Short mmCIF file of C-alpha atoms in Angstrom, two decimals:
data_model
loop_
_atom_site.label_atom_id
_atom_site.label_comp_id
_atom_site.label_asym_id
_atom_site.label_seq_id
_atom_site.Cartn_x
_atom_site.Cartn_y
_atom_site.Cartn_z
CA UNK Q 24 19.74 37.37 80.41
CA UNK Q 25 22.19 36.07 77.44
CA UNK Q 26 20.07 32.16 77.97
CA UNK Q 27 16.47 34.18 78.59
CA UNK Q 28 17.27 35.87 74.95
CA UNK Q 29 19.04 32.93 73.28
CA UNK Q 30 16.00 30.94 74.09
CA UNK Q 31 13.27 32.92 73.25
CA UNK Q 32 13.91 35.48 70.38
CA UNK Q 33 14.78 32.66 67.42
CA UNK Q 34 11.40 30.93 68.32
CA UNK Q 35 9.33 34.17 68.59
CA UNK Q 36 10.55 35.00 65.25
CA UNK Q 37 10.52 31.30 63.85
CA UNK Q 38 7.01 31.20 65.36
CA UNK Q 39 6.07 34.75 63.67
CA UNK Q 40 7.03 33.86 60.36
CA UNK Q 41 5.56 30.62 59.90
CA UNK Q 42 2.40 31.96 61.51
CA UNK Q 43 2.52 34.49 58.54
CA UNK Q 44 2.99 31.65 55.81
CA UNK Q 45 0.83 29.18 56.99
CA UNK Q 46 -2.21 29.25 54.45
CA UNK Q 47 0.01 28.80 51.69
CA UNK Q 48 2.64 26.23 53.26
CA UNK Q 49 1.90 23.13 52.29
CA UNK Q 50 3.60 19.41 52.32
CA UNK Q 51 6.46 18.86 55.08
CA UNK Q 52 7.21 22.51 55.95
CA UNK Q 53 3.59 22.36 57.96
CA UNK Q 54 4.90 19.50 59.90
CA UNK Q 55 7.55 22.10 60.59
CA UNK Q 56 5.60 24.84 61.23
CA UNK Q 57 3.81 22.48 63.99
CA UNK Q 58 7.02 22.06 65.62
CA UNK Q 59 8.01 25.59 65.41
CA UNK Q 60 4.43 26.14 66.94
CA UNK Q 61 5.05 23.54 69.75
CA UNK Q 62 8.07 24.83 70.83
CA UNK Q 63 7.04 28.33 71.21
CA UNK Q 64 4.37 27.15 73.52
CA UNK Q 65 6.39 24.93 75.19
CA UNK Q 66 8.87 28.12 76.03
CA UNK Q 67 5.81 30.06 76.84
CA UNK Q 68 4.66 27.48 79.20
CA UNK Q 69 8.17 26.73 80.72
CA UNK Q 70 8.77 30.80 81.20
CA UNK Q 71 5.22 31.02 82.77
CA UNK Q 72 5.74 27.79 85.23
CA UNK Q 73 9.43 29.38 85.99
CA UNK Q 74 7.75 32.31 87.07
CA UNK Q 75 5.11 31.17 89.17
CA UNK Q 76 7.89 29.49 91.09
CA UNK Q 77 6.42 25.83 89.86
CA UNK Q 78 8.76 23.01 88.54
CA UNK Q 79 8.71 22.80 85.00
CA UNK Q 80 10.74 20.17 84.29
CA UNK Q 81 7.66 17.73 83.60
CA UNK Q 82 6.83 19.89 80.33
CA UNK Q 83 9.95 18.26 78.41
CA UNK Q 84 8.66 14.80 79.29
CA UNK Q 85 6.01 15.41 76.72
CA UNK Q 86 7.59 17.94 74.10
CA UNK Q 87 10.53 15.50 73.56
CA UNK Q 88 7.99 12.37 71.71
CA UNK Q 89 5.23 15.61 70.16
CA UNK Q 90 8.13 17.61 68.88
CA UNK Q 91 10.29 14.66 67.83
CA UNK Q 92 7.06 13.06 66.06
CA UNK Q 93 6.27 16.56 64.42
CA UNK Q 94 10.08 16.06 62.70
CA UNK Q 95 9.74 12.50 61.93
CA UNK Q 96 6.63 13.91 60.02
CA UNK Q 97 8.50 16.03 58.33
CA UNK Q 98 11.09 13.78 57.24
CA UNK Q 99 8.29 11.52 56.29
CA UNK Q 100 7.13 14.00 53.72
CA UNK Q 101 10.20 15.07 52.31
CA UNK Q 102 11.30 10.94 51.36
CA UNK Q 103 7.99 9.70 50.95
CA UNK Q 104 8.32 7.62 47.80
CA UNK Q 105 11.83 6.96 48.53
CA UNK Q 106 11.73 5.25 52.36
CA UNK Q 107 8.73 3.05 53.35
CA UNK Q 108 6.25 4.61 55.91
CA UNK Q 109 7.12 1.61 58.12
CA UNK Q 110 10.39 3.12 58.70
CA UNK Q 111 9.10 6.50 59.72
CA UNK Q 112 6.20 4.48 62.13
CA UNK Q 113 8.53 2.51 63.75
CA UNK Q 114 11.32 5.57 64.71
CA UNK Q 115 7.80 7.69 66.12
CA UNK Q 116 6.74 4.24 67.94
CA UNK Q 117 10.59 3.71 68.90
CA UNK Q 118 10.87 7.90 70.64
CA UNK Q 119 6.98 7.00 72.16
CA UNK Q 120 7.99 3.92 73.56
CA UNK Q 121 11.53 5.08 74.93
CA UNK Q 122 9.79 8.06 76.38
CA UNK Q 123 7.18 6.44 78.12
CA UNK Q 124 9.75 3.81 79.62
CA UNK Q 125 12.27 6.55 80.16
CA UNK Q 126 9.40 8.36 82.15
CA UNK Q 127 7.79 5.91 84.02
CA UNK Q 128 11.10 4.24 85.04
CA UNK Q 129 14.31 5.79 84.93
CA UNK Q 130 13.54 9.79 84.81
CA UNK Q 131 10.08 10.58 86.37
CA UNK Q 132 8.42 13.47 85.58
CA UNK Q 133 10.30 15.93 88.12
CA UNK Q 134 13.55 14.67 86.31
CA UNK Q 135 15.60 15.94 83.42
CA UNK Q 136 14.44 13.66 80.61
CA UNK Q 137 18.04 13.24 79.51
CA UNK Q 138 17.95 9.88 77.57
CA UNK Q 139 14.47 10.82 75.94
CA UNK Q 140 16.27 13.71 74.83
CA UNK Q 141 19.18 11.19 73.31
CA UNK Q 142 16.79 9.18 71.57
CA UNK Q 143 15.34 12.18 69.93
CA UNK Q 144 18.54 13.31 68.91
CA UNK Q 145 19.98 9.99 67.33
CA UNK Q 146 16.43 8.92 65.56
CA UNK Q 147 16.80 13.00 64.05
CA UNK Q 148 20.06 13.17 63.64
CA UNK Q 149 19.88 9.92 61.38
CA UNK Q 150 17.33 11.21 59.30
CA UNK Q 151 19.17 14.17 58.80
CA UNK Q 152 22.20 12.42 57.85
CA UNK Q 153 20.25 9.99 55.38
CA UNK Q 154 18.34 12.99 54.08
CA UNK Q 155 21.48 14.75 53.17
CA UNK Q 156 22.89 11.42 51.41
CA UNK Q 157 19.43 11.14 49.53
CA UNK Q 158 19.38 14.55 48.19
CA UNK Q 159 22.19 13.93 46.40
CA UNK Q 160 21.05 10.97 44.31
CA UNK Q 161 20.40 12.47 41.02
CA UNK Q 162 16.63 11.26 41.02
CA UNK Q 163 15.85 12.71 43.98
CA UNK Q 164 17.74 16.47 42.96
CA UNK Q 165 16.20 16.04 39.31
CA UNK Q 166 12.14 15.79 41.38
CA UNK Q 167 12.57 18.60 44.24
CA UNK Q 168 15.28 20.48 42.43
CA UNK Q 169 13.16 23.55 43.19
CA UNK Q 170 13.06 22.71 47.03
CA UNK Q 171 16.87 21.53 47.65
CA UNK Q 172 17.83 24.83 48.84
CA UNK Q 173 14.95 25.14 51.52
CA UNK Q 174 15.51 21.48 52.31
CA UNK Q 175 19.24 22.17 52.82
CA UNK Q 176 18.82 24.69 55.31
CA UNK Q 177 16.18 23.38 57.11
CA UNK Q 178 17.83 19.95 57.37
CA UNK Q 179 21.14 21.71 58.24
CA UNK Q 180 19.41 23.39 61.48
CA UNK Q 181 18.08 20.50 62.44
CA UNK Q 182 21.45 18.66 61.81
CA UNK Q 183 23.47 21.07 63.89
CA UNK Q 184 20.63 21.33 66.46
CA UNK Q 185 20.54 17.76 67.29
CA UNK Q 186 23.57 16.24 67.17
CA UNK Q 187 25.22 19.17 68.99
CA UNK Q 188 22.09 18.74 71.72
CA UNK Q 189 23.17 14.83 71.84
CA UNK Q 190 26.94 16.01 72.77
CA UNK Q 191 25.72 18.63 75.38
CA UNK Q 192 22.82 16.16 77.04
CA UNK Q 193 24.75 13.22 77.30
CA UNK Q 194 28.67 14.70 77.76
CA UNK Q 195 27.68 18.31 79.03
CA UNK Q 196 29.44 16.93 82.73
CA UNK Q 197 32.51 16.16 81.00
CA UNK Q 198 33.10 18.57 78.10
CA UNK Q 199 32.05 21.25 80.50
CA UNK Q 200 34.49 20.59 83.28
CA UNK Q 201 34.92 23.93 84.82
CA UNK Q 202 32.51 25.76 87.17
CA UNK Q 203 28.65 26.95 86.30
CA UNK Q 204 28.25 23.77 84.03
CA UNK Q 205 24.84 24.05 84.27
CA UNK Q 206 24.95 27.85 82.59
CA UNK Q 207 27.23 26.97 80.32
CA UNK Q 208 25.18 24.19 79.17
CA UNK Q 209 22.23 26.10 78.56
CA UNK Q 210 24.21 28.61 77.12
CA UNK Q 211 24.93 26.76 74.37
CA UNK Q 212 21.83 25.14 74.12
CA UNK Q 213 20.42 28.64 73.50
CA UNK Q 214 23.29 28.86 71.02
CA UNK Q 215 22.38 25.87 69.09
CA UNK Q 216 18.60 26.85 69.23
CA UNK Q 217 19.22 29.88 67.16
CA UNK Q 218 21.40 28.51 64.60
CA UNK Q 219 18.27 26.00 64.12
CA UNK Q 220 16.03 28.76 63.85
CA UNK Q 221 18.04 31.02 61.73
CA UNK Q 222 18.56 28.34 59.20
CA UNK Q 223 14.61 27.45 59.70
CA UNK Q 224 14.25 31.62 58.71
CA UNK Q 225 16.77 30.84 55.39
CA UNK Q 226 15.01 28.13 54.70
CA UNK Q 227 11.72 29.52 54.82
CA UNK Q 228 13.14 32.72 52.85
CA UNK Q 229 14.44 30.08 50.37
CA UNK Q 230 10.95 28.29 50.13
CA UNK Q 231 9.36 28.61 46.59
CA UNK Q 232 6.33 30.50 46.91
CA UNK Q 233 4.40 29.73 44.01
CA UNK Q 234 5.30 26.06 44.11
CA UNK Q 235 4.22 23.26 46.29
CA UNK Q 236 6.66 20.20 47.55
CA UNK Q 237 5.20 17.08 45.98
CA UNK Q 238 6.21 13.58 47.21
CA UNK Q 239 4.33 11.52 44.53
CA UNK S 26 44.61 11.09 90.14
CA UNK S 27 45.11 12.12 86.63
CA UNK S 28 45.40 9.36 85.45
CA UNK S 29 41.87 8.27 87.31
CA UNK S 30 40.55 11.25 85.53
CA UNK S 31 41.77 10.27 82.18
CA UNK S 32 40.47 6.97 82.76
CA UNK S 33 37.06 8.60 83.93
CA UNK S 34 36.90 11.01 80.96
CA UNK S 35 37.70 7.75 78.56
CA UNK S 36 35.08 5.60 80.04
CA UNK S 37 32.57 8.59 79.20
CA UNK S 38 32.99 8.50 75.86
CA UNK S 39 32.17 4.76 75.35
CA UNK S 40 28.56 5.89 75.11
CA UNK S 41 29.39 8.31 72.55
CA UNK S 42 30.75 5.22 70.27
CA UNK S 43 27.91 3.67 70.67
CA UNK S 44 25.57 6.15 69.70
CA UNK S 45 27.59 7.15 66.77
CA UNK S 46 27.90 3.37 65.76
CA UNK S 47 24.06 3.50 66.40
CA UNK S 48 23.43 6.61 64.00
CA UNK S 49 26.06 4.94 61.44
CA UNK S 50 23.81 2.09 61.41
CA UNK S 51 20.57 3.73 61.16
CA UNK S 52 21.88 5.83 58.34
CA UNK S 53 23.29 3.12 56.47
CA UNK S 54 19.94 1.14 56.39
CA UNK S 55 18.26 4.77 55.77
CA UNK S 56 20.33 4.87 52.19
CA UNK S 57 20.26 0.79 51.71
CA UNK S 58 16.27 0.95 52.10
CA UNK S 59 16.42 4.44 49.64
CA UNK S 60 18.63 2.52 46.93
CA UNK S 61 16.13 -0.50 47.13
CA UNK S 62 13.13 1.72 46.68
CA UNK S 63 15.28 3.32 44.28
CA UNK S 64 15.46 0.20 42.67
CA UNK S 65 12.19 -1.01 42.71
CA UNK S 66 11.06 1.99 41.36
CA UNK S 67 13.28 1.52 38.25
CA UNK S 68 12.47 -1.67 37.74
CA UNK S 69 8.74 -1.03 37.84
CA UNK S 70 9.12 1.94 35.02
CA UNK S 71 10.88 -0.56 32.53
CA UNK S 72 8.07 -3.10 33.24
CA UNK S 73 5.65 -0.70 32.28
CA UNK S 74 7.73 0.09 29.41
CA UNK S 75 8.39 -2.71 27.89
CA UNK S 76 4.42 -3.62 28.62
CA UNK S 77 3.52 -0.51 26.91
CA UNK S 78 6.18 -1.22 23.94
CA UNK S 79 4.28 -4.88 23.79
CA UNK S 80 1.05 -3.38 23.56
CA UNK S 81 2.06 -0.94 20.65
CA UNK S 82 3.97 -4.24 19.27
CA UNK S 83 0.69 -5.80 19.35
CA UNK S 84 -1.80 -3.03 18.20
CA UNK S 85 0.42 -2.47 15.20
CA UNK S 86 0.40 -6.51 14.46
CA UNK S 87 -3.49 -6.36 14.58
CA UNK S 88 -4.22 -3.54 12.23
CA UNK S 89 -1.47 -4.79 10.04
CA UNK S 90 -3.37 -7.99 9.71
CA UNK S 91 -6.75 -5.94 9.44
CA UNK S 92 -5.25 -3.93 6.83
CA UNK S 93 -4.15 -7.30 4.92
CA UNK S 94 -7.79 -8.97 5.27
CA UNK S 95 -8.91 -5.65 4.07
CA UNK S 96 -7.06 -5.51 0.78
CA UNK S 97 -7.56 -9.21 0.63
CA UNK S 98 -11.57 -9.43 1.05
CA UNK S 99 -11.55 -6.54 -1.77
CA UNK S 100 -8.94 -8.32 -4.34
CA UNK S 101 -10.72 -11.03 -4.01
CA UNK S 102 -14.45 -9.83 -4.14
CA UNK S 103 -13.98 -6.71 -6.49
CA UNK S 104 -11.08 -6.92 -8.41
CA UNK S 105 -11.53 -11.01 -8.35
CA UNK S 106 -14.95 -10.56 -9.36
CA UNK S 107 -14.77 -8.50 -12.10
CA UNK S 108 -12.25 -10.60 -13.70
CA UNK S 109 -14.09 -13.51 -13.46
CA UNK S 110 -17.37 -11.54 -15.28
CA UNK S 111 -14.77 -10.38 -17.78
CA UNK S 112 -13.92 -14.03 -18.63
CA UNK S 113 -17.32 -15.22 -18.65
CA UNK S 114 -18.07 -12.20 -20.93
CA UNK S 115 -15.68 -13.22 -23.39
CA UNK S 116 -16.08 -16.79 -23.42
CA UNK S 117 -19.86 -16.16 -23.24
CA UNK S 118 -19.29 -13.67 -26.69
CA UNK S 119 -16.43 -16.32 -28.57
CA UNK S 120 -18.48 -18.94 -28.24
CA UNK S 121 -22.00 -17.47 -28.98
CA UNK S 122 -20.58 -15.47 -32.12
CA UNK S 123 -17.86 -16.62 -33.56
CA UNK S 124 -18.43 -15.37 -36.77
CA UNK S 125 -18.43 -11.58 -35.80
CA UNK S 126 -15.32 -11.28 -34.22
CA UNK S 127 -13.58 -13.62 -36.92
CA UNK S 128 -11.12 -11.22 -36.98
CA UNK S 129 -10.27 -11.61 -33.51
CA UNK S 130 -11.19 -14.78 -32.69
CA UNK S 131 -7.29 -16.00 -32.92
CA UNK S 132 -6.91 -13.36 -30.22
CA UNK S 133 -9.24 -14.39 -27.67
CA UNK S 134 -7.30 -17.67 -26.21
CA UNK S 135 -4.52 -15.07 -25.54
CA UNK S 136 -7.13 -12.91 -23.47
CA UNK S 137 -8.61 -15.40 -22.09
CA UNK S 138 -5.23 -16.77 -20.60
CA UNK S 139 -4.15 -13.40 -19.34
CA UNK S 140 -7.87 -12.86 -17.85
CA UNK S 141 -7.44 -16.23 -15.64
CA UNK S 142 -3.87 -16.10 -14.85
CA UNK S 143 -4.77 -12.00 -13.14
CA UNK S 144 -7.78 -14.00 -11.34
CA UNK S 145 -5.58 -16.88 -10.11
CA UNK S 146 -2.68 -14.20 -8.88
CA UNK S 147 -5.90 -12.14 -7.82
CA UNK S 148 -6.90 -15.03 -5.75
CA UNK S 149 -3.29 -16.25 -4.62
CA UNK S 150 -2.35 -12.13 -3.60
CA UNK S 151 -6.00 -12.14 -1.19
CA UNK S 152 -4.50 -16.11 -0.39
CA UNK S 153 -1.71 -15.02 1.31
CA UNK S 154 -3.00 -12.09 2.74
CA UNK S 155 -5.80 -13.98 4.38
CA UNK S 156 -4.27 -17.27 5.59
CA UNK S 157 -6.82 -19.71 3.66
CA UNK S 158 -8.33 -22.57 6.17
CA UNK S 159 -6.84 -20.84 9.16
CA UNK S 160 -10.42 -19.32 10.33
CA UNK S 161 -12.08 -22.39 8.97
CA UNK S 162 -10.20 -25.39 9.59
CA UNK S 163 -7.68 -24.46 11.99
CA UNK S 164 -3.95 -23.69 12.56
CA UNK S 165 -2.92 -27.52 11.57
CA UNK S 166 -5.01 -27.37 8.71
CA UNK S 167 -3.24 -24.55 7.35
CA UNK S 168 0.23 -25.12 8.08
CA UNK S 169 -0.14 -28.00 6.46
CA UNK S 170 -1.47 -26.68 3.50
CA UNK S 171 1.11 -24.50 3.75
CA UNK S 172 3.74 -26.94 4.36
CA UNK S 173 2.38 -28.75 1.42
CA UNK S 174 1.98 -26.04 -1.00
CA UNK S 175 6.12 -25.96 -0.53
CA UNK S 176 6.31 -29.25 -1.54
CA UNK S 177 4.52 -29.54 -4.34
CA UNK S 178 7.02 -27.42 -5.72
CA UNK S 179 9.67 -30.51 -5.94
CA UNK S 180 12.16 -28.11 -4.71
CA UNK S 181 11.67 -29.51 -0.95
CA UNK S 182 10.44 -32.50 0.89
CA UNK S 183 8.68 -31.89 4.22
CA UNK S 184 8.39 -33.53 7.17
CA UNK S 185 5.87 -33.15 9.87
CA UNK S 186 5.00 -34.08 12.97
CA UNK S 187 2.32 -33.41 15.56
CA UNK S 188 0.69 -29.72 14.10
CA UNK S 189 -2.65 -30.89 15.89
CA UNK S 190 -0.78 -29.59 19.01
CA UNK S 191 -0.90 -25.77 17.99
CA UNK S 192 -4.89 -25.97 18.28
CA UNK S 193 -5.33 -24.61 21.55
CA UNK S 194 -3.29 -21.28 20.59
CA UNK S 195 -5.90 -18.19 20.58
CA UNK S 196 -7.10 -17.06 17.63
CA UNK S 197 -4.90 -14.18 17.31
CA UNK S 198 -1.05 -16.61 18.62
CA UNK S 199 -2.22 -19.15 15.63
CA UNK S 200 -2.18 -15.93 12.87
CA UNK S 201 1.14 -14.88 14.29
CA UNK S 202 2.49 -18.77 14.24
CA UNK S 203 1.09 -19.13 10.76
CA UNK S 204 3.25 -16.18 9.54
CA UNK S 205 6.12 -16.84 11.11
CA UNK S 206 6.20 -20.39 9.77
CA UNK S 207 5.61 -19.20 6.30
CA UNK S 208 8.50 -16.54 6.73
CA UNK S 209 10.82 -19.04 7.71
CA UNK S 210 9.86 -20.95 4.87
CA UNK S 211 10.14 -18.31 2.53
CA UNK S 212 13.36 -18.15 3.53
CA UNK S 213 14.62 -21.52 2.87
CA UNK S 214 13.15 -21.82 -0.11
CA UNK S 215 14.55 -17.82 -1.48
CA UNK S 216 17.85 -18.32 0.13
CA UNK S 217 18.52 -21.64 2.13
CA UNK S 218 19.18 -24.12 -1.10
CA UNK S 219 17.56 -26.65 1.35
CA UNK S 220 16.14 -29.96 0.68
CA UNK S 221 14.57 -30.66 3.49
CA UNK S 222 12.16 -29.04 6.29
CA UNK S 223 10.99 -30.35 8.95
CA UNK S 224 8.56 -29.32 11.53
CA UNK S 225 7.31 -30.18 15.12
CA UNK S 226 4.87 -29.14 17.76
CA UNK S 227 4.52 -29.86 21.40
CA UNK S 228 2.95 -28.83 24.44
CA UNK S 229 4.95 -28.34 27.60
CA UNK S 230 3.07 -26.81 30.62
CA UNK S 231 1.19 -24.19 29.45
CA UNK S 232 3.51 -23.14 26.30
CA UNK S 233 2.97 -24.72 22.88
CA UNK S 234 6.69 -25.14 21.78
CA UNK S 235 7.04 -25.40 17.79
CA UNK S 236 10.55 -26.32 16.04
CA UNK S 237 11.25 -25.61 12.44
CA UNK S 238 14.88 -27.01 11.10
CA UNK S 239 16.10 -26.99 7.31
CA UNK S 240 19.43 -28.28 6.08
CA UNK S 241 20.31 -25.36 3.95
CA UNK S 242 23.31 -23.01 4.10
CA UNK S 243 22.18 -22.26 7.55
CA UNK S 244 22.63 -18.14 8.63
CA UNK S 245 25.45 -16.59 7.70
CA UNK S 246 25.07 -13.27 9.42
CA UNK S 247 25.93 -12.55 13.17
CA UNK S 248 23.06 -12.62 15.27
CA UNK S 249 23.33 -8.13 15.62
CA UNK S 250 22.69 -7.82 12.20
CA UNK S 251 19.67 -9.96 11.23
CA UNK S 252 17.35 -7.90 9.21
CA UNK S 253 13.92 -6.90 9.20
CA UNK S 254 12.21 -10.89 8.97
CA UNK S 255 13.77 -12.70 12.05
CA UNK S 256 13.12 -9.14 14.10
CA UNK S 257 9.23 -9.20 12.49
CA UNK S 258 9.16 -12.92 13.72
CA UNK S 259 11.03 -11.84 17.05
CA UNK S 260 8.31 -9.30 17.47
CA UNK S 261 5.29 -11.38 16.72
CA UNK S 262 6.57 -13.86 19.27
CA UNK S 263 6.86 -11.43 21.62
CA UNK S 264 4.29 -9.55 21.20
CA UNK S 265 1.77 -12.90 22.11
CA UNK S 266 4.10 -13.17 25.32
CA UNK S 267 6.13 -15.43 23.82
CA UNK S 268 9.82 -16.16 22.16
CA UNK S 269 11.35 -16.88 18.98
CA UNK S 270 15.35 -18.15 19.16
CA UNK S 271 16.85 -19.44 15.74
CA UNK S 272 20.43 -20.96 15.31
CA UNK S 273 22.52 -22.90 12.84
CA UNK S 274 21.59 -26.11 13.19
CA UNK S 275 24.10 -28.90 14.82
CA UNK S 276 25.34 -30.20 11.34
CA UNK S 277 23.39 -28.05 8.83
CA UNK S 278 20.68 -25.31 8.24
CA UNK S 279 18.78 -23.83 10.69
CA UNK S 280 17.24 -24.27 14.00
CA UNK S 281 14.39 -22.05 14.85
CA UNK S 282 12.30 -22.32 17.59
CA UNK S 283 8.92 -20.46 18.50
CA UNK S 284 7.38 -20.71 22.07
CA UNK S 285 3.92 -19.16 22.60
CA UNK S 286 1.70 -19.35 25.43
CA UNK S 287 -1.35 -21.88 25.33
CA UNK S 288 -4.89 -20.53 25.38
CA UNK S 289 -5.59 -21.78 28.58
CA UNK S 290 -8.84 -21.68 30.17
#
């Protein structure tokens, strides 16, 4: 009941409020709003399958390279001018390509998509990491000075998201030693899910309204 | 069996290093690639600033020499001209009636001096405003009328060598070579106590490279605080795309030394 609310209420809220901000969002909070979009009809779809008894398993096979290439989107927008769009191409073709191999190899559909999931987190994780070290540099603060805030957040969530996902996907069997592992797990994947979202609702709270995030 | 774990649990994180050693990468080149841009980006906005200083640079140098054809086209065909029908006037009146301006007629050599030296200063002034020969005969033509005009003064002998080489500088490089040239040899003849000045031209590549020496007193100021001529020479260089470096010379005087670019085809 905890995991069933964990999972769900952050992205029904996440999901309400960018639904409600839409029109006037604009730049790379749509490419989050997407995500936020895609993952409430991913849980939507999971909680139906679930339900009807069906495997659903097969449905993170294909949010893993959408949702991943929503964020590197995102990131896309926020350092465009800064990092060349080759950089941002090849990490989408990189999570498309590892994906596909992942899927049509190693972890077939039925399967837990395990080291898609990894190679979403790292490619994320290090454009979180760079993203926080660029936001620093005093001519990227002085240009989106306005937008730091909402950036912050955002990034933070996404931070703490995905490089605690990376630790629980790849080293949930041995951090997790003692019985109901797979509870646990999920437990804390629900955990980590919600601190996302909450810092996706501060950081959409912390958006300025009347402005617009320009890259150029 | 402990220690099988331990070993187990170690072996497990090996992954983890590698991942983190992955993400260390990736974030490194992330900032490297930022810093570059970063960079680039820099370096592009002093280009265009230092283009748009040129261009100023350059505007200014064109309607300063406007401004000086200007005044000189009107000294010489207003002012020049009415002192010239002011002389004929009175030489036309002294010599038709002598007689009725006895009175004055011991003052009108006196006039008629002051009347011709205003029309040769007239004429000299709109002279130096308006390069003479340098729109009809060319760059060589003038320096070396130029050149000469120093040396007629006795104060300095000139040597030259190989003007004809400055012809194929536009229109507009040739104006800012001829003032340059007759800065610098305003200034060895004001301050240099020179006797000598000599001058040469070549053409390497695409640059027309022109020397000037004297073997005066040479500069006695540090190159910081050189005052408004060398940076007006400096600047017309520069503002053709060019350069202008000057130096003591290697026993005496001065060594200056004006690059501009070649009107190429």
């Amino acid at each position: 009941m905890l995991y069933v609310l964990l999972a769900n209420l952050p992205v029904a809220i996440s999901t309400f409020l960018y639904a409600l901000s839409y029109k006037q969002i604009k730049g790379p909070a749509k490419w989050l709003a997407w995500f936020v979009f895609l993952t409430s009809g991913v849980q939507l779809l999971s909680g139906l399958l679930a339900n009807l008894g069906t495997p659903n398993l097969f449905v993170l096979h294909f949010y893993v390279p959408i949702g991943g290439g929503l964020l590197i989107f995102f990131y896309r927008e926020v350092l465009m001018g800064y990092i060349k769009d080759a950089v941002f191409f090849g990490a989408v073709g990189i999570l498309l390509t590892g994906s596909l191999i992942n899927t049509l190899f190693w972890q077939p559909l039925a399967a837990f998509n395990s080291i898609g999931l990894s190679v979403e987190c790292v490619v994320i994780v290090i454009l979180a990491l760079g993203t926080f070290i660029i936001s620093v540099n005093h001519e990227f603060y002085k240009k989106h000075q306005a937008f730091i805030t909402h950036l912050n957040w955002i990034n933070s969530g996404l931070f703490l998201y995905f490089s605690g996902n990376l630790l629980l996907f790849y080293f949930g069997h041995e951090l997790l030693w003692a019985l109901s592992i797979n509870v646990k797990t999920w437990i804390i994947h629900g955990i980590l899910s919600t601190t996302m979202h909450i810092a996706f609702w501060i950081g959409e709270w912390r958006r300025p309204k009347n402005m617009h995030f320009s890259s150029r | 069996m402990e220690e099988a774990q331990e070993y187990a649990f170690f072996e497990s994180l090996m992954p983890l290093v590698g991942l983190v050693l992955i993400i260390a990468i990736g974030v490194v080149l992330l900032v490297l690639q930022f810093q570059k841009t970063l960079l680039q980006q820099r370096s592009e906005r002093h280009r265009l600033e230092l283009q748009h200083r040129e261009a100023l640079l350059q505007q200014s140098i064109a309607a300063q020499e406007k401004e000086r054809q200007r005044i000189a086209t009107d000294l010489h065909d207003e002012l020049g001209a009415l002192l010239s029908m002011s002389l004929m006037q009175l030489k036309h009146y002294h010599s038709e009636q002598p007689l009725q301006v006895e009175k004055w007629a011991h003052r009108f050599p006196s006039i008629e001096q002051h009347l011709e030296r205003a029309l040769g200063a007239t004429r000299r002034i709109a002279h130096e405003l308006k390069p003479p020969y340098l729109e009809e005969m060319g760059i060589a033509h003038a320096l070396e009328n130029l050149l000469n005009h120093a040396a007629q003064t006795g104060a300095i002998t000139i040597e030259m060598q190989s003007l004809h080489n400055c012809a194929p500088l536009a229109a507009v490089a040739q104006l800012s070579l001829y003032r340059i040239v007759s800065e610098l040899l305003n200034n060895t003849l004001k301050h240099a106590e020179a006797q000598k000045v000599r001058c040469y031209a070549h053409q390497d590549a695409a640059w027309l490279i022109f020397q000037y020496a004297d073997d005066g007193k040479g500069l006695t100021i540090a190159p910081t605080k050189y005052g408004l001529g060398i940076q007006s020479m400096k600047s017309r260089a520069e503002a053709m795309g060019g350069t202008f470096e000057i130096q003591n010379g290697l026993s005496s005087g001065i060594l200056a030394k004006i690059k501009l670019p070649l009107n190429n085809p």
